mmCIF file of C-alpha atoms in Angstrom:
data_model
loop_
_atom_site.group_PDB
_atom_site.id
_atom_site.type_symbol
_atom_site.label_atom_id
_atom_site.label_comp_id
_atom_site.label_asym_id
_atom_site.label_seq_id
_atom_site.Cartn_x
_atom_site.Cartn_y
_atom_site.Cartn_z
ATOM 1 C CA UNK A 1 5.623 1.548 -22.235
ATOM 2 C CA UNK A 2 4.602 -0.127 -18.771
ATOM 3 C CA UNK A 3 6.977 -2.194 -17.216
ATOM 4 C CA UNK A 4 6.033 -4.529 -14.692
ATOM 5 C CA UNK A 5 9.015 -4.006 -11.897
ATOM 6 C CA UNK A 6 9.602 -7.732 -10.484
ATOM 7 C CA UNK A 7 11.762 -8.703 -7.297
ATOM 8 C CA UNK A 8 15.148 -10.674 -7.560
ATOM 9 C CA UNK A 9 16.452 -12.659 -4.142
ATOM 10 C CA UNK A 10 19.741 -13.279 -3.563
ATOM 11 C CA UNK A 11 21.646 -15.636 -1.090
ATOM 12 C CA UNK A 12 24.129 -15.293 2.033
ATOM 13 C CA UNK A 13 25.159 -17.817 3.830
ATOM 14 C CA UNK A 14 24.117 -17.862 7.708
ATOM 15 C CA UNK A 15 25.115 -20.286 10.005
ATOM 16 C CA UNK A 16 26.142 -22.582 7.191
ATOM 17 C CA UNK A 17 23.665 -22.661 5.624
ATOM 18 C CA UNK A 18 22.144 -20.653 2.044
ATOM 19 C CA UNK A 19 19.334 -18.236 3.098
ATOM 20 C CA UNK A 20 17.419 -15.264 0.830
ATOM 21 C CA UNK A 21 19.288 -12.333 1.849
ATOM 22 C CA UNK A 22 16.780 -9.055 1.801
ATOM 23 C CA UNK A 23 19.534 -6.563 0.972
ATOM 24 C CA UNK A 24 20.404 -8.095 -2.502
ATOM 25 C CA UNK A 25 16.369 -7.899 -3.760
ATOM 26 C CA UNK A 26 16.451 -5.205 -6.303
ATOM 27 C CA UNK A 27 14.389 -4.399 -9.167
ATOM 28 C CA UNK A 28 14.795 -5.253 -12.747
ATOM 29 C CA UNK A 29 12.099 -4.927 -15.733
ATOM 30 C CA UNK A 30 13.612 -8.378 -17.060
ATOM 31 C CA UNK A 31 13.429 -10.038 -13.924
ATOM 32 C CA UNK A 32 11.848 -13.521 -13.761
ATOM 33 C CA UNK A 33 8.723 -13.634 -11.342
ATOM 34 C CA UNK A 34 9.541 -17.130 -11.194
ATOM 35 C CA UNK A 35 12.983 -16.492 -9.374
ATOM 36 C CA UNK A 36 11.736 -14.356 -7.045
ATOM 37 C CA UNK A 37 8.960 -16.041 -5.991
ATOM 38 C CA UNK A 38 11.631 -18.874 -5.219
ATOM 39 C CA UNK A 39 13.418 -16.291 -3.395
ATOM 40 C CA UNK A 40 10.135 -15.585 -0.826
ATOM 41 C CA UNK A 41 9.380 -19.149 -0.817
ATOM 42 C CA UNK A 42 12.829 -19.548 0.492
ATOM 43 C CA UNK A 43 12.573 -17.908 2.949
ATOM 44 C CA UNK A 44 9.125 -18.940 4.601
ATOM 45 C CA UNK A 45 10.104 -22.502 3.927
ATOM 46 C CA UNK A 46 13.836 -21.767 6.126
ATOM 47 C CA UNK A 47 11.181 -20.248 8.646
ATOM 48 C CA UNK A 48 9.151 -23.280 8.658
ATOM 49 C CA UNK A 49 12.684 -25.595 9.331
ATOM 50 C CA UNK A 50 13.852 -23.538 12.153
ATOM 51 C CA UNK A 51 10.310 -24.152 13.936
ATOM 52 C CA UNK A 52 8.829 -20.347 13.810
ATOM 53 C CA UNK A 53 6.371 -20.824 11.194
ATOM 54 C CA UNK A 54 3.408 -23.456 11.072
ATOM 55 C CA UNK A 55 4.279 -26.785 9.203
ATOM 56 C CA UNK A 56 0.928 -27.053 7.575
ATOM 57 C CA UNK A 57 1.188 -27.592 3.807
ATOM 58 C CA UNK A 58 -1.346 -25.202 3.181
ATOM 59 C CA UNK A 59 1.081 -22.420 4.992
ATOM 60 C CA UNK A 60 3.375 -21.888 1.881
ATOM 61 C CA UNK A 61 0.900 -22.058 -1.335
ATOM 62 C CA UNK A 62 1.950 -21.327 -5.015
ATOM 63 C CA UNK A 63 2.940 -17.731 -5.447
ATOM 64 C CA UNK A 64 2.146 -16.653 -9.114
ATOM 65 C CA UNK A 65 1.945 -13.033 -9.301
ATOM 66 C CA UNK A 66 2.348 -10.176 -6.767
ATOM 67 C CA UNK A 67 -0.804 -10.673 -4.831
ATOM 68 C CA UNK A 68 -0.250 -14.273 -3.968
ATOM 69 C CA UNK A 69 3.316 -13.016 -2.932
ATOM 70 C CA UNK A 70 1.696 -10.212 -0.537
ATOM 71 C CA UNK A 71 -0.601 -13.044 0.909
ATOM 72 C CA UNK A 72 2.393 -14.958 1.425
ATOM 73 C CA UNK A 73 4.674 -12.420 2.956
ATOM 74 C CA UNK A 74 2.096 -10.781 5.065
ATOM 75 C CA UNK A 75 0.727 -13.983 6.520
ATOM 76 C CA UNK A 76 4.538 -14.870 7.511
ATOM 77 C CA UNK A 77 4.902 -11.546 8.989
ATOM 78 C CA UNK A 78 2.111 -11.841 11.609
ATOM 79 C CA UNK A 79 2.980 -15.257 12.574
ATOM 80 C CA UNK A 80 6.427 -14.168 13.261
ATOM 81 C CA UNK A 81 5.423 -10.561 14.759
ATOM 82 C CA UNK A 82 3.536 -12.963 17.603
ATOM 83 C CA UNK A 83 6.130 -15.385 17.983
ATOM 84 C CA UNK A 84 7.999 -14.346 21.313
ATOM 85 C CA UNK A 85 10.973 -16.566 20.577
ATOM 86 C CA UNK A 86 14.653 -15.279 21.048
ATOM 87 C CA UNK A 87 15.857 -17.185 18.239
ATOM 88 C CA UNK A 88 17.859 -14.575 16.224
ATOM 89 C CA UNK A 89 16.509 -16.378 12.660
ATOM 90 C CA UNK A 90 13.327 -15.069 13.661
ATOM 91 C CA UNK A 91 14.640 -11.162 13.471
ATOM 92 C CA UNK A 92 16.898 -12.431 10.360
ATOM 93 C CA UNK A 93 13.511 -13.693 8.637
ATOM 94 C CA UNK A 94 11.330 -10.693 9.355
ATOM 95 C CA UNK A 95 13.927 -8.197 8.233
ATOM 96 C CA UNK A 96 14.486 -10.210 4.834
ATOM 97 C CA UNK A 97 10.347 -10.255 4.840
ATOM 98 C CA UNK A 98 9.684 -6.832 5.261
ATOM 99 C CA UNK A 99 12.567 -5.888 2.691
ATOM 100 C CA UNK A 100 10.934 -8.343 0.573
ATOM 101 C CA UNK A 101 7.334 -6.490 1.612
ATOM 102 C CA UNK A 102 8.991 -2.796 0.675
ATOM 103 C CA UNK A 103 10.432 -3.817 -2.561
ATOM 104 C CA UNK A 104 6.964 -5.477 -3.385
ATOM 105 C CA UNK A 105 4.948 -2.382 -2.783
ATOM 106 C CA UNK A 106 7.006 -0.625 -5.457
ATOM 107 C CA UNK A 107 5.888 -2.740 -8.060
ATOM 108 C CA UNK A 108 1.786 -2.856 -7.095
ATOM 109 C CA UNK A 109 1.720 0.880 -6.140
ATOM 110 C CA UNK A 110 0.786 3.607 -8.613
ATOM 111 C CA UNK A 111 2.983 6.288 -9.444
ATOM 112 C CA UNK A 112 1.906 10.255 -8.192
ATOM 113 C CA UNK A 113 -0.251 11.644 -10.634
ATOM 114 C CA UNK A 114 0.802 15.290 -10.634
ATOM 115 C CA UNK A 115 -0.120 18.168 -12.238
ATOM 116 C CA UNK A 116 1.662 20.487 -14.517
ATOM 117 C CA UNK A 117 3.043 23.533 -13.349
ATOM 118 C CA UNK A 118 0.649 25.767 -14.642
ATOM 119 C CA UNK A 119 -2.483 23.656 -13.273
ATOM 120 C CA UNK A 120 -4.027 24.289 -10.106
ATOM 121 C CA UNK A 121 -5.708 21.779 -7.797
ATOM 122 C CA UNK A 122 -9.437 21.253 -8.313
ATOM 123 C CA UNK A 123 -11.929 22.802 -5.858
ATOM 124 C CA UNK A 124 -13.915 20.681 -3.938
ATOM 125 C CA UNK A 125 -17.003 21.984 -4.439
ATOM 126 C CA UNK A 126 -16.835 21.285 -8.041
ATOM 127 C CA UNK A 127 -16.238 17.416 -7.600
ATOM 128 C CA UNK A 128 -18.242 16.937 -4.339
ATOM 129 C CA UNK A 129 -21.248 15.626 -6.519
ATOM 130 C CA UNK A 130 -19.369 13.611 -8.834
ATOM 131 C CA UNK A 131 -17.438 11.886 -5.550
ATOM 132 C CA UNK A 132 -21.161 11.480 -4.272
ATOM 133 C CA UNK A 133 -22.370 9.686 -7.798
ATOM 134 C CA UNK A 134 -19.342 7.713 -8.232
ATOM 135 C CA UNK A 135 -19.533 6.494 -4.442
ATOM 136 C CA UNK A 136 -23.119 5.166 -4.679
ATOM 137 C CA UNK A 137 -22.857 3.632 -8.068
ATOM 138 C CA UNK A 138 -19.462 1.862 -7.160
ATOM 139 C CA UNK A 139 -19.627 -1.685 -7.718
ATOM 140 C CA UNK A 140 -17.283 -4.525 -6.761
ATOM 141 C CA UNK A 141 -16.960 -7.419 -9.257
ATOM 142 C CA UNK A 142 -17.375 -10.791 -7.963
ATOM 143 C CA UNK A 143 -13.858 -11.917 -8.810
ATOM 144 C CA UNK A 144 -12.449 -8.737 -7.109
ATOM 145 C CA UNK A 145 -14.221 -9.496 -3.566
ATOM 146 C CA UNK A 146 -12.004 -11.968 -2.376
ATOM 147 C CA UNK A 147 -9.120 -9.101 -2.780
ATOM 148 C CA UNK A 148 -11.243 -6.330 -1.214
ATOM 149 C CA UNK A 149 -11.865 -8.345 1.709
ATOM 150 C CA UNK A 150 -8.142 -9.283 2.065
ATOM 151 C CA UNK A 151 -7.435 -5.550 2.063
ATOM 152 C CA UNK A 152 -10.304 -4.812 4.692
ATOM 153 C CA UNK A 153 -9.465 -7.705 6.655
ATOM 154 C CA UNK A 154 -5.664 -6.134 7.185
ATOM 155 C CA UNK A 155 -6.843 -2.784 8.049
ATOM 156 C CA UNK A 156 -9.181 -3.748 10.605
ATOM 157 C CA UNK A 157 -6.342 -6.341 12.570
ATOM 158 C CA UNK A 158 -6.737 -5.472 16.623
ATOM 159 C CA UNK A 159 -2.742 -4.626 16.274
ATOM 160 C CA UNK A 160 -3.081 -2.929 13.080
ATOM 161 C CA UNK A 161 -6.135 -0.419 14.449
ATOM 162 C CA UNK A 162 -4.478 0.035 17.472
ATOM 163 C CA UNK A 163 -1.571 1.613 15.630
ATOM 164 C CA UNK A 164 -4.121 4.044 13.232
ATOM 165 C CA UNK A 165 -5.851 5.161 16.425
ATOM 166 C CA UNK A 166 -2.899 6.315 17.879
ATOM 167 C CA UNK A 167 -1.828 8.264 14.968
ATOM 168 C CA UNK A 168 -5.877 9.365 14.991
ATOM 169 C CA UNK A 169 -5.507 10.654 18.336
ATOM 170 C CA UNK A 170 -2.297 12.793 17.228
ATOM 171 C CA UNK A 171 -3.594 14.129 14.064
ATOM 172 C CA UNK A 172 -7.828 13.987 14.135
ATOM 173 C CA UNK A 173 -7.784 11.596 10.960
ATOM 174 C CA UNK A 174 -10.165 8.480 10.901
ATOM 175 C CA UNK A 175 -8.404 5.337 11.789
ATOM 176 C CA UNK A 176 -9.752 3.787 8.409
ATOM 177 C CA UNK A 177 -8.707 6.639 6.179
ATOM 178 C CA UNK A 178 -5.123 6.233 7.849
ATOM 179 C CA UNK A 179 -5.561 2.606 6.817
ATOM 180 C CA UNK A 180 -6.673 3.090 3.250
ATOM 181 C CA UNK A 181 -3.533 5.075 2.697
ATOM 182 C CA UNK A 182 -1.325 2.616 4.358
ATOM 183 C CA UNK A 183 -2.703 -0.328 1.521
ATOM 184 C CA UNK A 184 -2.268 2.129 -1.082
ATOM 185 C CA UNK A 185 1.306 3.559 -0.049
ATOM 186 C CA UNK A 186 2.859 0.734 1.413
ATOM 187 C CA UNK A 187 0.953 -2.452 1.329
ATOM 188 C CA UNK A 188 0.701 -2.429 5.014
ATOM 189 C CA UNK A 189 4.339 -2.114 5.606
ATOM 190 C CA UNK A 190 4.930 -0.877 9.261
ATOM 191 C CA UNK A 191 8.625 -0.469 8.459
ATOM 192 C CA UNK A 192 7.723 2.102 5.391
ATOM 193 C CA UNK A 193 6.970 5.956 5.440
ATOM 194 C CA UNK A 194 3.101 6.494 5.334
ATOM 195 C CA UNK A 195 4.334 8.864 2.818
ATOM 196 C CA UNK A 196 4.973 6.477 0.052
ATOM 197 C CA UNK A 197 6.219 3.648 1.887
ATOM 198 C CA UNK A 198 10.093 4.474 1.469
ATOM 199 C CA UNK A 199 12.241 2.383 4.494
ATOM 200 C CA UNK A 200 12.017 4.438 7.706
ATOM 201 C CA UNK A 201 16.046 4.357 8.166
ATOM 202 C CA UNK A 202 15.837 7.170 6.516
ATOM 203 C CA UNK A 203 13.993 10.207 5.346
ATOM 204 C CA UNK A 204 11.751 9.847 2.125
ATOM 205 C CA UNK A 205 13.769 9.687 -1.525
ATOM 206 C CA UNK A 206 10.645 9.585 -3.489
ATOM 207 C CA UNK A 207 8.149 12.040 -3.677
ATOM 208 C CA UNK A 208 7.552 13.630 -1.740
ATOM 209 C CA UNK A 209 11.507 13.365 -0.950
ATOM 210 C CA UNK A 210 13.222 14.775 2.688
ATOM 211 C CA UNK A 211 10.013 13.598 4.779
ATOM 212 C CA UNK A 212 9.883 13.919 7.607
ATOM 213 C CA UNK A 213 12.224 16.872 7.674
ATOM 214 C CA UNK A 214 13.215 15.614 11.156
ATOM 215 C CA UNK A 215 13.822 12.584 11.251
ATOM 216 C CA UNK A 216 16.101 9.299 12.756
ATOM 217 C CA UNK A 217 15.238 9.989 15.760
ATOM 218 C CA UNK A 218 12.392 9.705 16.024
ATOM 219 C CA UNK A 219 12.341 6.560 13.339
ATOM 220 C CA UNK A 220 9.328 4.697 14.543
ATOM 221 C CA UNK A 221 6.332 4.439 12.002
ATOM 222 C CA UNK A 222 3.597 6.633 14.267
ATOM 223 C CA UNK A 223 5.710 9.947 13.528
ATOM 224 C CA UNK A 224 6.094 9.400 10.270
ATOM 225 C CA UNK A 225 2.382 8.841 9.844
ATOM 226 C CA UNK A 226 1.830 11.782 11.926
ATOM 227 C CA UNK A 227 4.091 13.764 9.314
ATOM 228 C CA UNK A 228 2.626 12.281 6.327
ATOM 229 C CA UNK A 229 -1.062 13.405 7.482
ATOM 230 C CA UNK A 230 -0.426 16.712 8.555
ATOM 231 C CA UNK A 231 -1.757 18.229 5.078
ATOM 232 C CA UNK A 232 -5.123 16.770 5.755
ATOM 233 C CA UNK A 233 -5.245 17.016 9.830
ATOM 234 C CA UNK A 234 -7.041 20.086 9.460
ATOM 235 C CA UNK A 235 -10.219 18.780 7.666
ATOM 236 C CA UNK A 236 -12.812 18.936 10.292
ATOM 237 C CA UNK A 237 -15.084 17.392 7.150
ATOM 238 C CA UNK A 238 -14.944 13.526 7.449
ATOM 239 C CA UNK A 239 -18.140 12.530 5.224
ATOM 240 C CA UNK A 240 -17.440 10.382 1.788
ATOM 241 C CA UNK A 241 -16.993 12.933 -1.129
ATOM 242 C CA UNK A 242 -14.627 15.059 1.145
ATOM 243 C CA UNK A 243 -12.518 11.871 2.176
ATOM 244 C CA UNK A 244 -12.565 10.825 -1.664
ATOM 245 C CA UNK A 245 -11.088 14.565 -2.589
ATOM 246 C CA UNK A 246 -8.580 14.299 0.316
ATOM 247 C CA UNK A 247 -7.715 10.587 -0.833
ATOM 248 C CA UNK A 248 -7.196 11.364 -4.544
ATOM 249 C CA UNK A 249 -5.197 14.380 -3.791
ATOM 250 C CA UNK A 250 -2.869 12.297 -1.601
ATOM 251 C CA UNK A 251 -1.856 10.403 -5.272
ATOM 252 C CA UNK A 252 -2.387 13.551 -7.009
ATOM 253 C CA UNK A 253 -5.471 15.236 -9.152
ATOM 254 C CA UNK A 254 -3.564 14.661 -12.622
ATOM 255 C CA UNK A 255 -6.409 12.429 -13.664
ATOM 256 C CA UNK A 256 -8.515 15.152 -13.319
ATOM 257 C CA UNK A 257 -7.537 17.278 -15.960
ATOM 258 C CA UNK A 258 -7.771 14.202 -18.272
ATOM 259 C CA UNK A 259 -11.504 13.955 -17.186
ATOM 260 C CA UNK A 260 -10.718 10.310 -15.785
ATOM 261 C CA UNK A 261 -11.512 8.040 -12.996
ATOM 262 C CA UNK A 262 -8.243 8.039 -10.873
ATOM 263 C CA UNK A 263 -7.283 4.238 -10.211
ATOM 264 C CA UNK A 264 -5.886 5.478 -7.201
ATOM 265 C CA UNK A 265 -9.946 5.293 -6.224
ATOM 266 C CA UNK A 266 -11.685 3.227 -7.969
ATOM 267 C CA UNK A 267 -9.543 0.184 -9.099
ATOM 268 C CA UNK A 268 -10.982 -2.817 -8.879
ATOM 269 C CA UNK A 269 -14.561 -1.761 -9.138
ATOM 270 C CA UNK A 270 -16.651 -1.071 -12.406
ATOM 271 C CA UNK A 271 -15.676 2.648 -12.492
ATOM 272 C CA UNK A 272 -11.902 1.530 -13.702
ATOM 273 C CA UNK A 273 -10.526 -0.887 -16.552
ATOM 274 C CA UNK A 274 -7.435 0.861 -17.758
ATOM 275 C CA UNK A 275 -5.588 3.807 -18.369
ATOM 276 C CA UNK A 276 -3.051 5.245 -15.485
ATOM 277 C CA UNK A 277 0.168 7.126 -15.324
ATOM 278 C CA UNK A 278 3.044 4.846 -14.794
ATOM 279 C CA UNK A 279 5.940 7.012 -14.131
ATOM 280 C CA UNK A 280 6.239 10.546 -13.385
ATOM 281 C CA UNK A 281 4.186 12.772 -16.286
ATOM 282 C CA UNK A 282 3.673 9.332 -18.504
ATOM 283 C CA UNK A 283 0.308 8.209 -19.246
ATOM 284 C CA UNK A 284 -0.533 4.990 -20.835
ATOM 285 C CA UNK A 285 -4.072 4.293 -22.053
ATOM 286 C CA UNK A 286 -3.261 0.532 -22.132
ATOM 287 C CA UNK A 287 -1.955 0.234 -18.401
ATOM 288 C CA UNK A 288 -4.346 -1.239 -15.731
ATOM 289 C CA UNK A 289 -3.891 -0.918 -11.670
ATOM 290 C CA UNK A 290 -2.845 -3.771 -9.900
ATOM 291 C CA UNK A 291 -3.945 -1.977 -6.309
ATOM 292 C CA UNK A 292 -7.473 -1.785 -4.509
ATOM 293 C CA UNK A 293 -8.539 1.630 -4.911
ATOM 294 C CA UNK A 294 -9.321 3.871 -1.700
ATOM 295 C CA UNK A 295 -12.839 4.563 -3.069
ATOM 296 C CA UNK A 296 -13.563 0.466 -3.216
ATOM 297 C CA UNK A 297 -12.513 0.455 0.441
ATOM 298 C CA UNK A 298 -14.526 2.825 1.691
ATOM 299 C CA UNK A 299 -17.454 1.471 -0.080
ATOM 300 C CA UNK A 300 -16.260 -1.981 1.370
ATOM 301 C CA UNK A 301 -15.975 -0.397 5.190
ATOM 302 C CA UNK A 302 -19.538 0.749 4.450
ATOM 303 C CA UNK A 303 -21.135 -2.099 3.008
ATOM 304 C CA UNK A 304 -19.496 -3.759 5.937
ATOM 305 C CA UNK A 305 -21.256 -1.150 8.105
ATOM 306 C CA UNK A 306 -17.907 -0.881 9.454
ATOM 307 C CA UNK A 307 -18.123 3.593 9.092
#
């Protein structure tokens, strides 16, 4: 059975006031999302009261699901990051928001679709024509267009592109490929490993675990991203079908052996509605995906003439 993981936020006294405390954010399948939403809004309101976020009414909207939480957290991080204030509250709030983003990421992302030990990875030559056909026939439903466009806007933000291009310069991997992986693995969190979104303050704990092998120091996102991409950096073919093959491999080829379309590629398109791995080795035919697929993002990039 697929359980939706949700955020729990606690509080801590800071300067005599009660603020949501990021280190007490935790997962629980029984958690009340309304409580989590209230906690997130509390952080944003504290930032407004401290003069660190704009106080327009539209700044803090309703948080009804994971995506509305994602929109609000990333927008607040953007504004706080652009604020040169030396107010210590700014750093406290940023820590809280980044921690919340990291945990929210794991309620959105797809578990690895790993192969069984006796299954070999499929060869690209056998899948190339299928990838071409799927990409050409991929359509984004009108009700998903806003979410897909939001992903493209995040990837193409000048600050984000600068960081993706820095990693491209070290690895040869196109900046937009890096941005797509960043969306799927870390929900655009620059304090999370590109491998799987785990916090940068230690090596990864989830699959793939123990990466980078040498860590802390260094402890910056770029160094982690270079390590995460080492298996694809030697590639010289960055055509659409080849990128789809590499992106599916990033999550795992488990769907190929079930003769299913991977939500990691095709969620938010006409090619996927339900049926996904919900835990390692556990497939739920009725589970949907909360993420925008990599192939769908590539399609949007193409339609916008960005690649």
